N, C-alpha and C. Protein backbone atom coordinates (compact mmCIF):
# COMPACT_ATOMS: atom_id res chain seq x y z
N MET A 1 0.80 -1.11 0.01
CA MET A 1 0.06 -0.08 0.13
C MET A 1 0.90 1.24 0.01
N PHE A 2 0.43 2.33 -0.68
CA PHE A 2 1.31 3.56 -0.97
C PHE A 2 0.28 4.69 -0.51
N THR A 3 0.87 6.01 -0.59
CA THR A 3 0.12 7.07 -0.32
C THR A 3 -0.14 8.06 -1.54
N GLY A 4 0.72 7.86 -2.58
CA GLY A 4 0.67 8.70 -3.68
C GLY A 4 1.44 9.91 -3.63
N LEU A 5 2.35 10.06 -2.42
CA LEU A 5 3.28 10.99 -2.28
C LEU A 5 4.62 10.61 -2.81
N VAL A 6 4.89 10.93 -3.99
CA VAL A 6 6.13 10.57 -4.60
C VAL A 6 7.44 11.06 -3.84
N GLU A 7 8.30 10.26 -3.53
CA GLU A 7 9.40 10.59 -2.72
C GLU A 7 10.67 11.15 -3.61
N THR A 8 10.86 10.55 -4.83
CA THR A 8 11.85 10.98 -5.52
C THR A 8 11.66 10.53 -6.98
N MET A 9 12.49 11.10 -7.97
CA MET A 9 12.34 10.41 -9.30
C MET A 9 13.72 9.63 -9.43
N GLY A 10 13.54 8.44 -10.18
CA GLY A 10 14.66 7.68 -10.48
C GLY A 10 14.99 7.71 -12.00
N ASP A 11 16.10 7.27 -12.25
CA ASP A 11 16.62 7.07 -13.72
C ASP A 11 16.46 5.70 -14.13
N LEU A 12 15.86 5.42 -15.28
CA LEU A 12 15.98 4.17 -15.92
C LEU A 12 17.34 3.82 -16.54
N VAL A 13 18.10 2.92 -15.98
CA VAL A 13 19.43 2.81 -16.48
C VAL A 13 19.46 1.88 -17.69
N GLU A 14 18.62 0.86 -17.66
CA GLU A 14 18.60 -0.27 -18.68
C GLU A 14 17.23 -0.89 -18.61
N MET A 15 16.65 -1.20 -19.86
CA MET A 15 15.44 -2.11 -19.90
C MET A 15 16.08 -3.36 -20.62
N VAL A 16 16.12 -4.47 -19.80
CA VAL A 16 16.69 -5.72 -20.30
C VAL A 16 15.50 -6.76 -20.62
N ASP A 17 15.61 -7.24 -21.74
CA ASP A 17 14.67 -8.52 -22.16
C ASP A 17 15.03 -9.64 -21.22
N ASP A 18 13.80 -10.04 -20.60
CA ASP A 18 13.82 -11.15 -19.71
C ASP A 18 12.49 -11.96 -19.86
N PRO A 19 12.56 -12.65 -21.12
CA PRO A 19 11.27 -13.42 -21.33
C PRO A 19 10.62 -14.07 -20.26
N PRO A 20 9.23 -14.00 -20.27
CA PRO A 20 8.41 -13.36 -21.11
C PRO A 20 8.15 -11.74 -20.86
N GLY A 21 9.06 -11.30 -20.03
CA GLY A 21 8.72 -9.87 -19.67
C GLY A 21 10.09 -9.10 -19.82
N LYS A 22 10.24 -8.06 -18.97
CA LYS A 22 11.48 -7.38 -19.01
C LYS A 22 11.91 -6.99 -17.71
N ARG A 23 13.29 -6.75 -17.53
CA ARG A 23 13.89 -6.31 -16.22
C ARG A 23 14.22 -4.89 -16.24
N LEU A 24 13.61 -3.97 -15.39
CA LEU A 24 13.87 -2.61 -15.26
C LEU A 24 14.85 -2.40 -14.21
N ARG A 25 16.04 -1.71 -14.71
CA ARG A 25 17.11 -1.23 -13.84
C ARG A 25 17.15 0.23 -13.51
N ILE A 26 16.89 0.57 -12.31
CA ILE A 26 16.50 2.00 -12.04
C ILE A 26 17.47 2.44 -10.89
N ARG A 27 18.20 3.59 -11.24
CA ARG A 27 18.97 4.19 -10.25
C ARG A 27 18.23 5.32 -9.35
N SER A 28 18.49 5.00 -8.02
CA SER A 28 17.96 6.01 -7.11
C SER A 28 18.64 5.71 -5.77
N PRO A 29 19.58 6.73 -5.38
CA PRO A 29 20.24 6.56 -4.01
C PRO A 29 19.27 6.49 -2.95
N LEU A 30 18.34 7.27 -2.99
CA LEU A 30 17.11 7.43 -1.85
C LEU A 30 16.57 6.16 -1.68
N ILE A 31 15.94 5.38 -2.73
CA ILE A 31 15.26 4.15 -2.52
C ILE A 31 16.22 3.14 -2.27
N THR A 32 17.29 2.93 -2.74
CA THR A 32 18.28 1.93 -2.55
C THR A 32 18.91 1.93 -1.07
N GLY A 33 18.86 3.10 -0.53
CA GLY A 33 19.61 3.45 0.88
C GLY A 33 19.21 2.47 1.85
N ASP A 34 17.95 2.06 1.90
CA ASP A 34 17.61 1.20 3.06
C ASP A 34 16.73 -0.02 2.39
N ALA A 35 16.87 -0.28 1.14
CA ALA A 35 16.10 -1.14 0.33
C ALA A 35 16.58 -2.61 0.64
N ALA A 36 15.75 -3.69 0.54
CA ALA A 36 16.06 -4.92 0.50
C ALA A 36 15.42 -5.82 -0.52
N ILE A 37 16.12 -6.72 -0.98
CA ILE A 37 15.31 -7.69 -2.11
C ILE A 37 13.96 -8.14 -1.51
N GLY A 38 12.91 -8.02 -2.34
CA GLY A 38 11.62 -8.23 -1.89
C GLY A 38 10.76 -7.12 -1.59
N ASP A 39 11.37 -6.02 -1.43
CA ASP A 39 10.58 -4.77 -0.93
C ASP A 39 9.73 -4.33 -2.24
N SER A 40 8.55 -3.77 -1.99
CA SER A 40 7.72 -3.30 -2.82
C SER A 40 7.88 -1.93 -3.14
N ILE A 41 8.11 -1.42 -4.27
CA ILE A 41 8.19 0.03 -4.79
C ILE A 41 7.18 0.35 -5.81
N CYS A 42 6.53 1.43 -5.50
CA CYS A 42 5.72 2.05 -6.46
C CYS A 42 6.40 2.94 -7.67
N ILE A 43 6.43 2.43 -9.04
CA ILE A 43 7.09 2.93 -10.02
C ILE A 43 6.08 3.49 -11.05
N ASN A 44 6.02 4.74 -11.03
CA ASN A 44 4.89 5.31 -11.92
C ASN A 44 3.56 4.82 -11.65
N GLY A 45 3.34 4.56 -10.33
CA GLY A 45 1.84 4.15 -9.92
C GLY A 45 1.87 2.67 -9.95
N CYS A 46 2.85 1.79 -10.32
CA CYS A 46 2.81 0.39 -10.53
C CYS A 46 3.56 -0.21 -9.51
N CYS A 47 3.12 -1.05 -8.64
CA CYS A 47 3.88 -1.77 -7.48
C CYS A 47 4.66 -2.94 -8.18
N LEU A 48 5.95 -2.76 -7.93
CA LEU A 48 6.81 -3.98 -8.48
C LEU A 48 7.80 -4.09 -7.30
N THR A 49 8.33 -5.43 -7.47
CA THR A 49 9.34 -6.03 -6.29
C THR A 49 10.80 -5.81 -6.76
N ILE A 50 11.53 -5.51 -5.68
CA ILE A 50 12.93 -5.52 -6.02
C ILE A 50 13.45 -6.91 -6.02
N VAL A 51 14.11 -7.24 -7.17
CA VAL A 51 14.70 -8.53 -7.38
C VAL A 51 16.13 -8.65 -7.28
N ALA A 52 16.88 -7.47 -7.22
CA ALA A 52 18.42 -7.31 -7.17
C ALA A 52 18.76 -6.01 -6.83
N LEU A 53 19.86 -5.89 -6.23
CA LEU A 53 20.43 -4.71 -5.73
C LEU A 53 21.81 -4.61 -6.24
N ASP A 54 22.24 -3.53 -6.84
CA ASP A 54 23.66 -3.30 -7.24
C ASP A 54 24.11 -1.77 -6.93
N GLY A 55 24.57 -1.52 -5.75
CA GLY A 55 24.82 -0.20 -5.33
C GLY A 55 23.55 0.72 -5.37
N ASP A 56 23.53 1.83 -6.19
CA ASP A 56 22.38 2.63 -6.09
C ASP A 56 21.39 2.21 -7.25
N VAL A 57 21.52 1.03 -7.76
CA VAL A 57 20.55 0.53 -8.81
C VAL A 57 19.79 -0.58 -8.30
N ALA A 58 18.56 -0.52 -8.52
CA ALA A 58 17.58 -1.73 -8.08
C ALA A 58 16.96 -2.19 -9.37
N ASP A 59 16.93 -3.57 -9.29
CA ASP A 59 16.35 -4.18 -10.57
C ASP A 59 14.77 -4.68 -10.10
N PHE A 60 13.90 -4.63 -11.08
CA PHE A 60 12.54 -5.11 -11.01
C PHE A 60 12.06 -5.76 -12.18
N GLU A 61 11.30 -6.80 -11.94
CA GLU A 61 10.76 -7.62 -13.11
C GLU A 61 9.43 -7.20 -13.48
N ALA A 62 9.06 -6.87 -14.61
CA ALA A 62 7.62 -6.58 -15.08
C ALA A 62 7.14 -7.73 -16.27
N GLY A 63 6.09 -8.32 -16.05
CA GLY A 63 5.60 -9.25 -16.97
C GLY A 63 5.02 -8.53 -18.19
N GLN A 64 4.59 -9.28 -19.22
CA GLN A 64 3.93 -8.77 -20.34
C GLN A 64 2.73 -8.11 -20.16
N GLU A 65 1.89 -8.47 -19.13
CA GLU A 65 0.61 -7.97 -18.87
C GLU A 65 0.87 -6.50 -18.20
N THR A 66 1.82 -6.46 -17.44
CA THR A 66 2.25 -5.13 -16.78
C THR A 66 2.70 -4.27 -17.82
N LEU A 67 3.41 -4.65 -18.64
CA LEU A 67 4.14 -3.72 -19.82
C LEU A 67 3.14 -3.32 -20.73
N SER A 68 2.16 -4.07 -21.01
CA SER A 68 1.09 -3.76 -21.99
C SER A 68 -0.04 -2.86 -21.57
N ARG A 69 -0.31 -2.95 -20.26
CA ARG A 69 -1.30 -2.16 -19.64
C ARG A 69 -0.95 -0.98 -18.82
N THR A 70 0.36 -0.61 -18.83
CA THR A 70 0.93 0.57 -18.09
C THR A 70 1.93 1.13 -18.97
N ASN A 71 2.25 2.35 -18.59
CA ASN A 71 3.25 3.13 -19.53
C ASN A 71 4.78 2.68 -19.23
N LEU A 72 4.90 1.55 -18.33
CA LEU A 72 6.24 1.13 -18.23
C LEU A 72 6.88 0.49 -19.35
N GLY A 73 5.86 -0.07 -20.24
CA GLY A 73 6.30 -0.78 -21.44
C GLY A 73 6.90 0.29 -22.50
N GLN A 74 6.57 1.55 -22.25
CA GLN A 74 7.01 2.61 -23.30
C GLN A 74 8.38 3.28 -22.81
N LEU A 75 8.77 2.73 -21.68
CA LEU A 75 10.04 3.31 -21.25
C LEU A 75 11.38 3.05 -21.89
N VAL A 76 12.26 3.95 -22.03
CA VAL A 76 13.63 3.61 -22.73
C VAL A 76 14.67 4.13 -21.61
N ALA A 77 15.82 3.54 -21.84
CA ALA A 77 16.99 4.12 -20.94
C ALA A 77 17.05 5.62 -21.05
N GLY A 78 17.27 6.04 -19.76
CA GLY A 78 17.46 7.56 -19.64
C GLY A 78 16.15 8.24 -19.16
N ASP A 79 14.97 7.61 -19.34
CA ASP A 79 13.73 8.08 -18.88
C ASP A 79 13.63 8.29 -17.35
N ARG A 80 12.80 9.11 -16.76
CA ARG A 80 12.78 9.32 -15.38
C ARG A 80 11.41 8.76 -14.87
N VAL A 81 11.41 8.28 -13.58
CA VAL A 81 10.16 7.57 -13.25
C VAL A 81 10.04 8.07 -11.70
N ASN A 82 8.55 8.16 -11.46
CA ASN A 82 8.23 8.62 -10.05
C ASN A 82 8.48 7.16 -8.95
N LEU A 83 8.86 7.42 -7.94
CA LEU A 83 9.17 6.20 -7.03
C LEU A 83 8.64 6.63 -5.63
N GLU A 84 8.12 5.62 -4.99
CA GLU A 84 7.72 5.69 -3.62
C GLU A 84 7.80 4.42 -2.93
N ARG A 85 8.36 4.39 -1.66
CA ARG A 85 8.48 3.13 -0.93
C ARG A 85 7.09 2.90 -0.31
N SER A 86 6.79 1.62 0.04
CA SER A 86 5.63 1.18 0.56
C SER A 86 5.25 1.71 1.99
N LEU A 87 4.01 2.12 2.30
CA LEU A 87 3.64 2.76 3.49
C LEU A 87 4.01 2.06 4.61
N ALA A 88 4.80 2.62 5.64
CA ALA A 88 5.15 2.08 6.92
C ALA A 88 4.02 2.13 8.05
N VAL A 89 3.71 1.03 8.75
CA VAL A 89 2.77 1.10 9.71
C VAL A 89 3.19 2.16 10.82
N GLY A 90 2.12 3.06 11.02
CA GLY A 90 2.38 4.03 11.95
C GLY A 90 2.79 5.39 11.36
N SER A 91 3.13 5.55 10.00
CA SER A 91 3.51 6.63 9.35
C SER A 91 2.19 7.47 9.26
N ARG A 92 2.44 8.84 9.13
CA ARG A 92 1.45 9.84 8.84
C ARG A 92 0.85 9.61 7.37
N MET A 93 -0.45 9.60 7.24
CA MET A 93 -1.17 9.38 6.08
C MET A 93 -1.39 10.53 5.28
N GLY A 94 -0.57 10.99 4.40
CA GLY A 94 -0.77 12.02 3.48
C GLY A 94 -1.42 11.50 2.17
N GLY A 95 -1.75 12.26 1.27
CA GLY A 95 -2.29 11.62 0.03
C GLY A 95 -3.47 10.98 0.21
N HIS A 96 -3.53 9.65 -0.38
CA HIS A 96 -4.79 8.68 -0.19
C HIS A 96 -4.32 7.35 -0.44
N TYR A 97 -5.11 6.44 -0.02
CA TYR A 97 -4.63 5.09 -0.23
C TYR A 97 -4.55 4.67 -1.74
N VAL A 98 -3.25 4.37 -2.05
CA VAL A 98 -3.01 4.04 -3.41
C VAL A 98 -2.43 2.44 -3.41
N SER A 99 -3.11 1.61 -4.13
CA SER A 99 -2.59 0.13 -4.02
C SER A 99 -1.56 -0.21 -4.95
N GLY A 100 -1.21 0.68 -5.97
CA GLY A 100 -0.29 0.36 -6.92
C GLY A 100 -0.52 -0.63 -7.97
N HIS A 101 -1.89 -0.90 -8.09
CA HIS A 101 -2.45 -1.63 -9.15
C HIS A 101 -3.07 -0.69 -10.19
N VAL A 102 -2.45 -0.50 -11.27
CA VAL A 102 -2.97 0.43 -12.34
C VAL A 102 -4.25 0.08 -12.98
N ASP A 103 -5.29 0.84 -13.03
CA ASP A 103 -6.52 0.42 -13.69
C ASP A 103 -6.59 0.60 -15.08
N THR A 104 -5.98 1.72 -15.65
CA THR A 104 -5.87 1.92 -17.06
C THR A 104 -4.99 3.05 -17.43
N LEU A 105 -4.76 3.17 -18.77
CA LEU A 105 -3.94 4.25 -19.24
C LEU A 105 -4.68 5.46 -19.63
N GLY A 106 -4.30 6.59 -19.17
CA GLY A 106 -4.87 7.79 -19.66
C GLY A 106 -3.98 8.49 -20.61
N GLU A 107 -4.51 9.55 -21.18
CA GLU A 107 -3.82 10.42 -22.09
C GLU A 107 -3.84 11.95 -21.68
N LEU A 108 -2.63 12.58 -21.68
CA LEU A 108 -2.68 14.12 -21.43
C LEU A 108 -3.25 14.83 -22.81
N ILE A 109 -4.30 15.41 -22.70
CA ILE A 109 -4.96 16.00 -23.97
C ILE A 109 -4.98 17.49 -23.78
N GLU A 110 -4.60 18.19 -22.70
CA GLU A 110 -4.62 19.54 -22.62
C GLU A 110 -3.65 20.07 -21.47
N ARG A 111 -2.90 20.99 -21.80
CA ARG A 111 -1.94 21.42 -20.74
C ARG A 111 -1.93 23.05 -20.78
N THR A 112 -2.32 23.58 -19.68
CA THR A 112 -2.40 25.07 -19.60
C THR A 112 -1.35 25.55 -18.56
N GLU A 113 -0.49 26.35 -18.98
CA GLU A 113 0.57 26.98 -17.85
C GLU A 113 -0.03 28.04 -17.30
N ASP A 114 0.04 28.08 -15.86
CA ASP A 114 -0.30 29.32 -15.22
C ASP A 114 0.68 29.42 -14.04
N PRO A 115 1.82 29.94 -14.63
CA PRO A 115 3.08 30.03 -13.76
C PRO A 115 2.79 30.65 -12.33
N PRO A 116 3.33 30.03 -11.38
CA PRO A 116 4.26 28.71 -11.43
C PRO A 116 3.35 27.43 -11.36
N TRP A 117 2.02 27.46 -11.50
CA TRP A 117 1.19 26.35 -11.45
C TRP A 117 0.99 25.91 -12.99
N ALA A 118 0.29 24.73 -13.12
CA ALA A 118 -0.21 24.32 -14.40
C ALA A 118 -1.39 23.47 -14.29
N ASN A 119 -2.23 23.45 -15.23
CA ASN A 119 -3.55 22.88 -15.24
C ASN A 119 -3.51 21.81 -16.29
N LEU A 120 -3.78 20.57 -16.07
CA LEU A 120 -3.61 19.46 -17.04
C LEU A 120 -4.96 18.68 -17.12
N ARG A 121 -5.36 18.33 -18.31
CA ARG A 121 -6.53 17.56 -18.48
C ARG A 121 -6.17 16.13 -19.14
N PHE A 122 -6.89 15.11 -18.65
CA PHE A 122 -6.57 13.88 -19.14
C PHE A 122 -7.78 13.05 -19.76
N ARG A 123 -7.56 12.36 -20.70
CA ARG A 123 -8.62 11.58 -21.16
C ARG A 123 -8.56 10.15 -20.41
N ILE A 124 -9.81 9.72 -20.10
CA ILE A 124 -9.84 8.47 -19.38
C ILE A 124 -11.06 7.68 -20.06
N PRO A 125 -10.69 6.29 -20.18
CA PRO A 125 -11.69 5.44 -20.87
C PRO A 125 -13.12 5.64 -20.09
N ALA A 126 -14.13 5.46 -20.97
CA ALA A 126 -15.49 5.75 -20.38
C ALA A 126 -15.90 4.93 -19.19
N GLN A 127 -15.34 3.61 -19.31
CA GLN A 127 -15.91 2.60 -18.19
C GLN A 127 -15.17 3.07 -16.83
N TYR A 128 -14.12 3.74 -16.77
CA TYR A 128 -13.52 4.21 -15.54
C TYR A 128 -13.94 5.74 -15.18
N ALA A 129 -14.52 6.37 -16.09
CA ALA A 129 -14.87 7.79 -15.88
C ALA A 129 -15.99 8.04 -14.55
N SER A 130 -16.74 6.99 -14.40
CA SER A 130 -17.76 7.17 -13.38
C SER A 130 -17.13 6.90 -11.97
N GLN A 131 -15.76 6.51 -11.94
CA GLN A 131 -15.07 6.33 -10.59
C GLN A 131 -14.29 7.63 -10.24
N VAL A 132 -14.50 8.62 -11.18
CA VAL A 132 -13.64 9.97 -11.03
C VAL A 132 -14.77 11.03 -10.74
N ALA A 133 -14.55 11.86 -9.68
CA ALA A 133 -15.55 12.94 -9.42
C ALA A 133 -14.79 14.07 -8.97
N SER A 134 -15.33 15.26 -9.10
CA SER A 134 -14.71 16.55 -8.77
C SER A 134 -14.54 16.48 -7.23
N LYS A 135 -13.31 17.05 -6.89
CA LYS A 135 -12.81 16.91 -5.45
C LYS A 135 -12.46 15.53 -4.86
N GLY A 136 -12.61 14.62 -5.80
CA GLY A 136 -12.09 13.29 -5.38
C GLY A 136 -10.64 13.02 -5.54
N SER A 137 -10.11 11.84 -5.27
CA SER A 137 -8.75 11.49 -5.33
C SER A 137 -8.37 10.69 -6.52
N ILE A 138 -7.35 10.72 -7.23
CA ILE A 138 -6.97 9.97 -8.20
C ILE A 138 -5.31 9.88 -8.16
N ALA A 139 -4.83 8.73 -8.63
CA ALA A 139 -3.43 8.59 -8.61
C ALA A 139 -2.98 8.65 -10.06
N ILE A 140 -2.17 9.55 -10.46
CA ILE A 140 -1.71 9.65 -11.83
C ILE A 140 -0.22 9.41 -11.98
N ASP A 141 0.23 8.48 -12.57
CA ASP A 141 1.62 8.02 -12.32
C ASP A 141 2.11 7.95 -11.03
N GLY A 142 1.25 7.44 -10.14
CA GLY A 142 1.48 7.34 -8.72
C GLY A 142 1.44 8.58 -7.80
N ILE A 143 1.16 9.65 -8.54
CA ILE A 143 0.99 10.87 -7.67
C ILE A 143 -0.45 11.07 -7.33
N SER A 144 -0.72 11.19 -6.01
CA SER A 144 -2.03 11.45 -5.48
C SER A 144 -2.40 12.93 -5.86
N LEU A 145 -3.52 12.97 -6.43
CA LEU A 145 -3.89 14.46 -6.79
C LEU A 145 -5.40 14.60 -6.60
N THR A 146 -5.95 15.73 -6.38
CA THR A 146 -7.33 16.05 -6.37
C THR A 146 -7.98 16.52 -7.67
N VAL A 147 -8.99 15.71 -7.89
CA VAL A 147 -9.54 16.21 -9.43
C VAL A 147 -10.31 17.54 -9.27
N VAL A 148 -10.08 18.42 -10.22
CA VAL A 148 -10.77 19.74 -10.28
C VAL A 148 -12.25 19.46 -10.91
N ASP A 149 -12.36 18.96 -11.95
CA ASP A 149 -13.56 18.79 -12.62
C ASP A 149 -13.32 17.40 -13.60
N ALA A 150 -14.59 16.83 -13.71
CA ALA A 150 -14.71 15.54 -14.53
C ALA A 150 -15.95 15.52 -15.40
N ASP A 151 -15.74 14.95 -16.54
CA ASP A 151 -16.95 14.73 -17.46
C ASP A 151 -17.02 13.31 -17.78
N GLU A 152 -17.66 12.95 -19.00
CA GLU A 152 -17.78 11.60 -19.37
C GLU A 152 -16.67 10.92 -19.80
N ASP A 153 -15.61 11.65 -20.17
CA ASP A 153 -14.40 10.86 -20.81
C ASP A 153 -12.99 11.71 -20.34
N SER A 154 -13.19 12.57 -19.48
CA SER A 154 -11.87 13.35 -19.23
C SER A 154 -11.99 13.90 -17.79
N PHE A 155 -10.87 14.43 -17.30
CA PHE A 155 -10.80 15.13 -15.98
C PHE A 155 -9.67 15.99 -15.84
N SER A 156 -9.68 16.90 -15.12
CA SER A 156 -8.51 17.81 -14.95
C SER A 156 -8.01 17.93 -13.54
N VAL A 157 -6.61 18.38 -13.34
CA VAL A 157 -6.09 18.65 -12.07
C VAL A 157 -5.23 19.83 -12.25
N ALA A 158 -5.12 20.47 -11.02
CA ALA A 158 -4.29 21.58 -10.86
C ALA A 158 -2.87 21.18 -10.17
N LEU A 159 -1.67 21.53 -10.73
CA LEU A 159 -0.40 21.18 -10.15
C LEU A 159 0.26 22.38 -9.50
N ILE A 160 0.72 22.14 -8.20
CA ILE A 160 1.39 23.22 -7.60
C ILE A 160 2.91 23.13 -8.04
N PRO A 161 3.62 24.18 -7.80
CA PRO A 161 5.11 24.13 -8.29
C PRO A 161 5.91 22.90 -7.78
N HIS A 162 5.60 22.47 -6.47
CA HIS A 162 6.36 21.35 -5.95
C HIS A 162 6.23 20.08 -6.65
N THR A 163 4.91 19.90 -7.15
CA THR A 163 4.52 18.70 -8.01
C THR A 163 5.27 18.67 -9.38
N LEU A 164 5.25 19.79 -9.85
CA LEU A 164 5.75 20.19 -11.22
C LEU A 164 7.34 19.81 -11.19
N ALA A 165 8.04 20.17 -10.07
CA ALA A 165 9.32 20.03 -9.88
C ALA A 165 9.87 18.73 -9.46
N MET A 166 8.96 17.95 -8.78
CA MET A 166 9.46 16.68 -8.01
C MET A 166 8.88 15.54 -8.66
N THR A 167 8.06 15.68 -9.79
CA THR A 167 7.55 14.37 -10.51
C THR A 167 7.54 14.49 -11.93
N THR A 168 7.17 13.37 -12.55
CA THR A 168 7.27 13.50 -14.05
C THR A 168 6.21 14.25 -14.78
N LEU A 169 5.22 14.67 -14.09
CA LEU A 169 4.22 15.41 -14.65
C LEU A 169 4.63 16.84 -14.96
N GLY A 170 5.81 17.26 -14.37
CA GLY A 170 6.37 18.37 -14.77
C GLY A 170 6.86 18.56 -16.26
N PHE A 171 7.25 17.39 -16.87
CA PHE A 171 7.62 17.53 -18.21
C PHE A 171 6.69 16.55 -19.08
N ARG A 172 5.49 16.33 -18.73
CA ARG A 172 4.69 15.40 -19.50
C ARG A 172 4.12 16.38 -20.60
N LYS A 173 4.00 15.80 -21.97
CA LYS A 173 3.52 16.65 -23.09
C LYS A 173 2.25 16.04 -23.61
N ILE A 174 1.48 16.84 -24.30
CA ILE A 174 0.30 16.40 -25.06
C ILE A 174 0.53 15.12 -25.78
N GLY A 175 -0.47 14.13 -25.46
CA GLY A 175 -0.34 12.79 -26.07
C GLY A 175 0.25 11.80 -25.38
N ASP A 176 0.94 12.20 -24.21
CA ASP A 176 1.69 11.22 -23.35
C ASP A 176 0.64 10.38 -22.62
N ALA A 177 1.11 9.12 -22.44
CA ALA A 177 0.30 8.10 -21.68
C ALA A 177 0.73 8.10 -20.27
N VAL A 178 -0.29 8.12 -19.35
CA VAL A 178 0.01 8.09 -17.86
C VAL A 178 -0.83 6.92 -17.29
N ASN A 179 -0.27 6.27 -16.16
CA ASN A 179 -0.99 5.34 -15.47
C ASN A 179 -1.95 5.99 -14.45
N LEU A 180 -3.15 5.43 -14.62
CA LEU A 180 -4.28 5.82 -13.66
C LEU A 180 -4.67 4.82 -12.81
N GLU A 181 -4.89 5.15 -11.47
CA GLU A 181 -5.53 4.27 -10.47
C GLU A 181 -6.69 5.20 -9.78
N THR A 182 -7.83 4.81 -9.85
CA THR A 182 -8.95 5.57 -9.36
C THR A 182 -9.06 5.23 -7.93
N ASP A 183 -9.77 6.04 -7.07
CA ASP A 183 -9.96 5.92 -5.72
C ASP A 183 -10.58 4.50 -5.31
N ILE A 184 -10.05 3.87 -4.48
CA ILE A 184 -10.47 2.62 -4.14
C ILE A 184 -12.04 2.64 -3.55
N LEU A 185 -12.37 3.70 -2.84
CA LEU A 185 -13.83 3.92 -2.42
C LEU A 185 -14.71 3.90 -3.51
N ALA A 186 -14.32 4.62 -4.62
CA ALA A 186 -15.18 4.72 -5.78
C ALA A 186 -15.41 3.33 -6.41
N LYS A 187 -14.36 2.52 -6.38
CA LYS A 187 -14.62 1.24 -6.92
C LYS A 187 -15.69 0.40 -6.16
N TYR A 188 -15.53 0.38 -5.00
CA TYR A 188 -16.59 -0.36 -3.94
C TYR A 188 -17.88 0.28 -4.14
N VAL A 189 -18.08 1.53 -4.27
CA VAL A 189 -19.37 2.21 -4.49
C VAL A 189 -19.98 1.73 -5.78
N GLN A 190 -19.22 1.91 -6.81
CA GLN A 190 -19.79 1.39 -8.20
C GLN A 190 -20.04 -0.14 -8.06
N ARG A 191 -19.33 -0.93 -7.56
CA ARG A 191 -19.66 -2.35 -7.30
C ARG A 191 -20.86 -2.63 -6.62
N SER A 192 -21.08 -1.93 -5.58
CA SER A 192 -22.30 -2.06 -4.74
C SER A 192 -23.42 -1.69 -5.65
N LEU A 193 -23.41 -0.63 -6.21
CA LEU A 193 -24.50 -0.15 -7.04
C LEU A 193 -24.80 -1.08 -8.20
N GLY A 194 -23.73 -1.66 -8.71
CA GLY A 194 -23.89 -2.54 -9.76
C GLY A 194 -24.73 -3.79 -9.41
N LEU A 195 -24.61 -4.12 -8.07
CA LEU A 195 -25.18 -5.35 -7.65
C LEU A 195 -26.74 -5.13 -7.19
N LEU A 196 -27.18 -3.79 -7.18
CA LEU A 196 -28.46 -3.36 -6.89
C LEU A 196 -29.35 -3.41 -7.95
N SER A 197 -30.60 -3.82 -7.94
CA SER A 197 -31.41 -3.67 -9.01
C SER A 197 -32.07 -2.08 -9.08
N ASP A 198 -32.58 -1.68 -10.38
CA ASP A 198 -33.07 -0.41 -10.29
C ASP A 198 -34.10 -0.17 -9.35
N ASP A 199 -35.01 -1.04 -8.98
CA ASP A 199 -36.05 -0.86 -8.12
C ASP A 199 -35.50 -0.71 -6.68
N GLN A 200 -34.24 -1.37 -6.32
CA GLN A 200 -33.74 -1.23 -4.89
C GLN A 200 -33.21 0.18 -4.93
N ILE A 201 -32.45 0.60 -5.89
CA ILE A 201 -31.81 1.92 -5.88
C ILE A 201 -32.80 3.10 -5.74
N HIS A 202 -34.05 2.93 -6.50
CA HIS A 202 -34.95 3.93 -6.35
C HIS A 202 -36.11 3.85 -5.33
N ASP A 203 -35.95 2.81 -4.64
CA ASP A 203 -37.07 2.58 -3.62
C ASP A 203 -36.87 3.47 -2.34
N PRO A 204 -37.72 4.53 -2.08
CA PRO A 204 -37.46 5.31 -0.96
C PRO A 204 -37.83 4.60 0.44
N ASN A 205 -38.49 3.50 0.30
CA ASN A 205 -38.75 2.88 1.60
C ASN A 205 -37.77 1.75 1.90
N ARG A 206 -36.80 1.56 1.06
CA ARG A 206 -35.85 0.57 1.40
C ARG A 206 -34.85 0.91 2.56
N LYS A 207 -34.70 -0.07 3.52
CA LYS A 207 -34.03 0.16 4.71
C LYS A 207 -32.66 -0.37 4.50
N ALA A 208 -31.61 0.24 5.03
CA ALA A 208 -30.32 -0.23 5.00
C ALA A 208 -30.10 -1.52 5.71
N ASP A 209 -29.33 -2.45 5.22
CA ASP A 209 -28.93 -3.68 6.03
C ASP A 209 -28.44 -3.37 7.26
N GLY A 210 -28.50 -4.30 8.18
CA GLY A 210 -27.89 -4.24 9.57
C GLY A 210 -28.67 -3.45 10.62
């Protein structure tokens, strides 16, 4: 479990073929400083496990499913990625609960600079749009952000200077793909409503269970 508060950006040193997937070698002195093999790290919002350590470089294995459904498969050597270590028990809870399980890819479709801020709009597949609401939380490339507004296939966020400077969203361009994870509460609400019949949803006399 993570918070969506990116700790640092790491550098992809090498993407190594490791059939049926690939091995990502990422340099980050902060992350490797107290890391151990088996630790979970959130990379652009995707939870991966450290499988090897070599100085300040950590190795991660990503399967074909992960590579095809996230933007990790589009990375090349030299790219920067957002990194966050897993949430420690007893730590302060900033951001929101982020599982590291990417739901879908989004696309940056609009970027408006408002120095030193920036406003970004992302397209999201329609089947996930109902899980995004104004003032709700969403993780974009592992970054916990508050939604400004949302419609049937897109949403916007406002980025403060710190987020622009410390995460990959600072240099994202129109057309770039980003990893999206909707709020876990929204998933459960949608699931619950999906199991109710229309009559149950609209019955004013229906009592809550329990």
